Coordinates of C-alpha atoms in Angstrom, one line a residue:
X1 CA 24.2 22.7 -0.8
X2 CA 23.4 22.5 3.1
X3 CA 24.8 20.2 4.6
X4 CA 22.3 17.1 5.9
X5 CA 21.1 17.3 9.9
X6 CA 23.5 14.8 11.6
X7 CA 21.9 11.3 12.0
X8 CA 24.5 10.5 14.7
X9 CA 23.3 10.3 18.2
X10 CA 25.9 10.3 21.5
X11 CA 29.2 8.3 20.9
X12 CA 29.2 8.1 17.5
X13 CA 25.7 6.3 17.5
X14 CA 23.0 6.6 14.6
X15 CA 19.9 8.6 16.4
X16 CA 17.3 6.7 18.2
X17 CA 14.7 6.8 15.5
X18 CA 17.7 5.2 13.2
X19 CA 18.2 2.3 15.8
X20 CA 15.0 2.1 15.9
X21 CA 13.5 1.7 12.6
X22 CA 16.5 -0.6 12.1
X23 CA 15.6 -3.2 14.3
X24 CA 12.3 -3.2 13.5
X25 CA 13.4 -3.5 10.2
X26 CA 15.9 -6.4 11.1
X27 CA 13.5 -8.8 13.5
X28 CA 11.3 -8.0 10.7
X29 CA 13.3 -9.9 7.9
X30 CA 14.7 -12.9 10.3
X31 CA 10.8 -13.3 11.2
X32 CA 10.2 -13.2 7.4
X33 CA 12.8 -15.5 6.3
X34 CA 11.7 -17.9 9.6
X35 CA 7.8 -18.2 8.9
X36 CA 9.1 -18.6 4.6
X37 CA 10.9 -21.5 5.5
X38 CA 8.7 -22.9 8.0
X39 CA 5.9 -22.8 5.0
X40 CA 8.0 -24.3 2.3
X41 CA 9.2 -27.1 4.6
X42 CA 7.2 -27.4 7.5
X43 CA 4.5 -29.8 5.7
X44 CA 2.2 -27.9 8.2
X45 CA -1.7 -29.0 7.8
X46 CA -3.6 -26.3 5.3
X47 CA -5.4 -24.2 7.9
X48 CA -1.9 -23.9 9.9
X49 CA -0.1 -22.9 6.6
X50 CA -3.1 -20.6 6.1
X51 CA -2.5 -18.6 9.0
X52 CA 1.2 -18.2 8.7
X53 CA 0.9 -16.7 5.5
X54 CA -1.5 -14.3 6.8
X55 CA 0.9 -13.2 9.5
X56 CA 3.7 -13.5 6.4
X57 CA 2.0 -10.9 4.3
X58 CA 1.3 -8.7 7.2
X59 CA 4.8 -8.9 8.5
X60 CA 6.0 -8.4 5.0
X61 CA 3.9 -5.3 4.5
X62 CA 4.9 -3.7 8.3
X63 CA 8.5 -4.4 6.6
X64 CA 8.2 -2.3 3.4
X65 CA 6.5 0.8 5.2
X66 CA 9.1 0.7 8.0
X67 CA 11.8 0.5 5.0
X68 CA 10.2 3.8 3.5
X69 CA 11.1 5.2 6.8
X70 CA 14.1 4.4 7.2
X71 CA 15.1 5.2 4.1
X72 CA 14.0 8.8 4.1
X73 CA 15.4 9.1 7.4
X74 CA 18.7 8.0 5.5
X75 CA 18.1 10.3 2.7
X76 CA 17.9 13.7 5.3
X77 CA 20.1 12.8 7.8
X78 CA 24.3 12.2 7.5
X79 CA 25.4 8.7 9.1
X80 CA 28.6 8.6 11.2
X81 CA 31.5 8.6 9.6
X82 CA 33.7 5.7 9.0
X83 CA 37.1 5.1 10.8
X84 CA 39.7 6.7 9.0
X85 CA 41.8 3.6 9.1
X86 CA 39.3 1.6 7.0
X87 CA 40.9 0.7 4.0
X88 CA 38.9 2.2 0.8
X89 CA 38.2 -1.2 -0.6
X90 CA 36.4 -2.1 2.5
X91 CA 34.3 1.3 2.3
X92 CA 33.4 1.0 -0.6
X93 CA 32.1 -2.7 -0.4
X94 CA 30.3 -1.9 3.0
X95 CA 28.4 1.0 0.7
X96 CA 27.5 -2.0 -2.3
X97 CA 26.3 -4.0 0.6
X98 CA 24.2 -1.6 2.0
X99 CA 22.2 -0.6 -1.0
X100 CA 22.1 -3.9 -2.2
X101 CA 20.5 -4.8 1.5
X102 CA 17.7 -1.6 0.6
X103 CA 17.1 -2.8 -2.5
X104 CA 15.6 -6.1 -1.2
X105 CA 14.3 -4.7 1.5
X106 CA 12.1 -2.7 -0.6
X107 CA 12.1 -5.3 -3.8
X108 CA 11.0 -8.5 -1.8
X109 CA 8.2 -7.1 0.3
X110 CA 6.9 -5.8 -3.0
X111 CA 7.5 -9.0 -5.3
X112 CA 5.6 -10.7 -2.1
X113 CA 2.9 -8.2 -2.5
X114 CA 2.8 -9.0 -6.2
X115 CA 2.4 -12.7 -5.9
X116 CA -0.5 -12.6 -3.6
X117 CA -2.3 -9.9 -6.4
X118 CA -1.4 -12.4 -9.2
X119 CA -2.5 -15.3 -7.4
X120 CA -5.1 -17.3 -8.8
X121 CA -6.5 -18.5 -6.0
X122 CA -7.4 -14.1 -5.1
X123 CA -6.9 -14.9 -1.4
X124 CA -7.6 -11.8 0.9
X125 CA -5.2 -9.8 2.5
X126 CA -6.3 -8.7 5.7
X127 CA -3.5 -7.6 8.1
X128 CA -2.9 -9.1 11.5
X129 CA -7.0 -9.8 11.0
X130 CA -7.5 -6.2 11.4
X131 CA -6.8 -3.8 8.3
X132 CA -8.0 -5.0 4.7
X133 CA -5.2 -4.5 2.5
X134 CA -5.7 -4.0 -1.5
X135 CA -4.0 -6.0 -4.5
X136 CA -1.5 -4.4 -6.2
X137 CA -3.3 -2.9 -9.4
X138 CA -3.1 -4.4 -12.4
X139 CA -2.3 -7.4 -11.1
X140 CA -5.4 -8.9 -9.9
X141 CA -6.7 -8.6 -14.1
X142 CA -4.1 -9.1 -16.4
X143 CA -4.0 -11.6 -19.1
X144 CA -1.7 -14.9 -18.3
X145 CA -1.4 -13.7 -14.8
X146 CA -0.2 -17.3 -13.9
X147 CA 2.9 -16.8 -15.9
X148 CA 3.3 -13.2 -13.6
X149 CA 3.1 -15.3 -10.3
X150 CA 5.6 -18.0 -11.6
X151 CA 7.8 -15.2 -12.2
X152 CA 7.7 -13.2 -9.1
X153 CA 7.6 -16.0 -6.8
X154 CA 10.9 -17.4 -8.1
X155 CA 12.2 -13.8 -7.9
X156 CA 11.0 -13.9 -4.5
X157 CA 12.7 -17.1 -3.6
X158 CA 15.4 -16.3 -5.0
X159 CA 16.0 -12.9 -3.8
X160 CA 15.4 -14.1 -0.1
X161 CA 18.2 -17.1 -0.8
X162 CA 20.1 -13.2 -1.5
X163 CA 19.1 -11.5 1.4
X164 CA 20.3 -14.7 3.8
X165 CA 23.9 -14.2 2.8
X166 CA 23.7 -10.3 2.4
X167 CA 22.6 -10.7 6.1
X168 CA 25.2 -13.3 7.2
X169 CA 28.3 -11.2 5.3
X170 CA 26.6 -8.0 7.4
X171 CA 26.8 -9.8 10.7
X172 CA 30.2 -11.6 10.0
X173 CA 31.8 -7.7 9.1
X174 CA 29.8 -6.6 12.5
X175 CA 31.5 -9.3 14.3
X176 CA 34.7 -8.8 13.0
X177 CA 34.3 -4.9 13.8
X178 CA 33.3 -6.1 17.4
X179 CA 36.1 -8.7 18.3
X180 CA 38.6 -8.2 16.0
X181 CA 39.3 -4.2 14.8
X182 CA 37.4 -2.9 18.1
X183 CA 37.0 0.5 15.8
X184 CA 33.4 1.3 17.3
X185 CA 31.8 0.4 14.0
X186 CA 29.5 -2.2 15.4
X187 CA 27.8 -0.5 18.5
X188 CA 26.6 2.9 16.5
X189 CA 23.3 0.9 16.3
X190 CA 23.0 -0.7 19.6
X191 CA 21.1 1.2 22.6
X192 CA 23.6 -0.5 24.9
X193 CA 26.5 1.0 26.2
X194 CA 29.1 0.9 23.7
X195 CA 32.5 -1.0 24.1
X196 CA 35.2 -0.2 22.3
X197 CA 38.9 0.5 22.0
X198 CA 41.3 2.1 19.6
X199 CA 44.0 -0.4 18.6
X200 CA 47.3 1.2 19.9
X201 CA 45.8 3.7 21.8
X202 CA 46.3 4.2 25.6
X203 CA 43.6 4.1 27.7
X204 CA 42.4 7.5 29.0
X205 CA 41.6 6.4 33.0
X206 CA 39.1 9.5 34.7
X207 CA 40.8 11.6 37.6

C-alpha cells in the first residue's frame, strides 16, 4: 500500500490547510459551547434568544462541513510523528482522545441538526440570514417526534458537557507538552514560530 502524502509542513508542523481547518474548527466549538450556554442561562428576552440560535445553528452547521474537511484531509495525509520518548500509554490515550474529539465533532453538529428537524415548533433554518438550509429527512414527519427531540437534545447536552472536558484534557496535555516536556508536540499546529527544546540536549548555536 502507498504510503499517505505527508501532512507535515516545515519543522515538524501539520500543513497549512491542517492548521487551518483546525482552528476554524476549534473557535468553532468554544463559539458553540459559548452562545449554548449563554441560551440555557442567559434568561435573554425571546427575540435576543431567537437570534442566537440562528447564529448557533449556522455556526453549528459551518462546524460539521469544516469537520468533513478536516477529516478527509486526515484520512489522505500522514500526521507527524510522535516523539519517540512518549511513553506507549500516553500514545495510545492521545489517539482515544482524538477520535473521541471527531466523533463529537461530527455527532453534536448532527444531533443539533436533528433537534431543530424534530422540533415542534418547525422553525426555519436560514444560515447567517443568507442560505436556507433543509431539515434532516424524516425527521420533520415522523410519528412521536416529540419523544425524538427529548432524546437528541439531552444527547446533545450531554455530549457538549463531553466535549468541555475532552477540550480541557486536550489543552492541559498541550500545555504540559509546552512548559513541561518541551518535545515540540504542541507548536505542530501553530503558524507561529515554534519554540522548543530537547530535554538533555545541547543547544546547537549558528556559526
Amino acid at each position: 500500500m502507498p504510503a499517505l502524502p505527508s501532512a507535515v509542513g516545515n519543522a515538524g508542523r501539520y500543513t497549512t490547510v491542517a492548521m487551518i481547518l483546525h482552528w476554524i474548527v476549534a473557535l468553532g466549538i468554544l463559539a458553540l459551547l459559548g452562545i449554548g450556554l449563554i441560551m440555557k442561562h442567559g434568561g435573554l428576552p425571546p427575540q435576543r434568544m431567537f437570534q442566537l440560535f440562528q447564529l448557533h445553528k449556522s455556526i453549528g452547521i459551518t462546524v460539521l462541513f469544516a469537520v468533513i474537511l478536516r477529516l478527509i484531509w486526515r484520512l489522505t495525509h500522514a500526521a507527524p510523528a510522535l516523539p519517540a520518548t512518549m511513553p506507549r500509554i500516553e500514545r495510545k490515550t492521545a489517539h482515544a482522545g482524538h477520535i473521541a474529539l471527531y466523533a463529537l465533532m461530527l455527532g453534536l453538529p448532527l444531533l443539533g441538526w436533528g433537534v431543530v428537524s424534530a422540533s415542534a415548533f418547525s422553525i426555519p433554518t436560514v444560515l447567517f440570514g443568507e442560505i436556507p438550509w433543509p431539515d434532516l429527512p424524516v425527521l420533520p414527519n415522523m410519528d412521536h417526534k416529540d419523544v425524538a427531540e427529548g432524546i437528541l437534545t439531552a444527547l446533545h447536552k450531554y455530549g457538549a458537557w463531553l466535549m468541555i472536558a475532552l477540550l480541557a484534557a486536550h489543552i492541559g496535555a498541550v500545555l504540559r507538552h509546552r512548559f513541561v516536556l518541551h518535545d515540540g508536540v504542541a507548536g505542530r499546529m501553530i503558524f507561529l514560530p515554534r519554540f522548543s527544546k530537547t530535554p538533555h540536549s545541547p543547544s546547537v548555536r549558528k556559526a
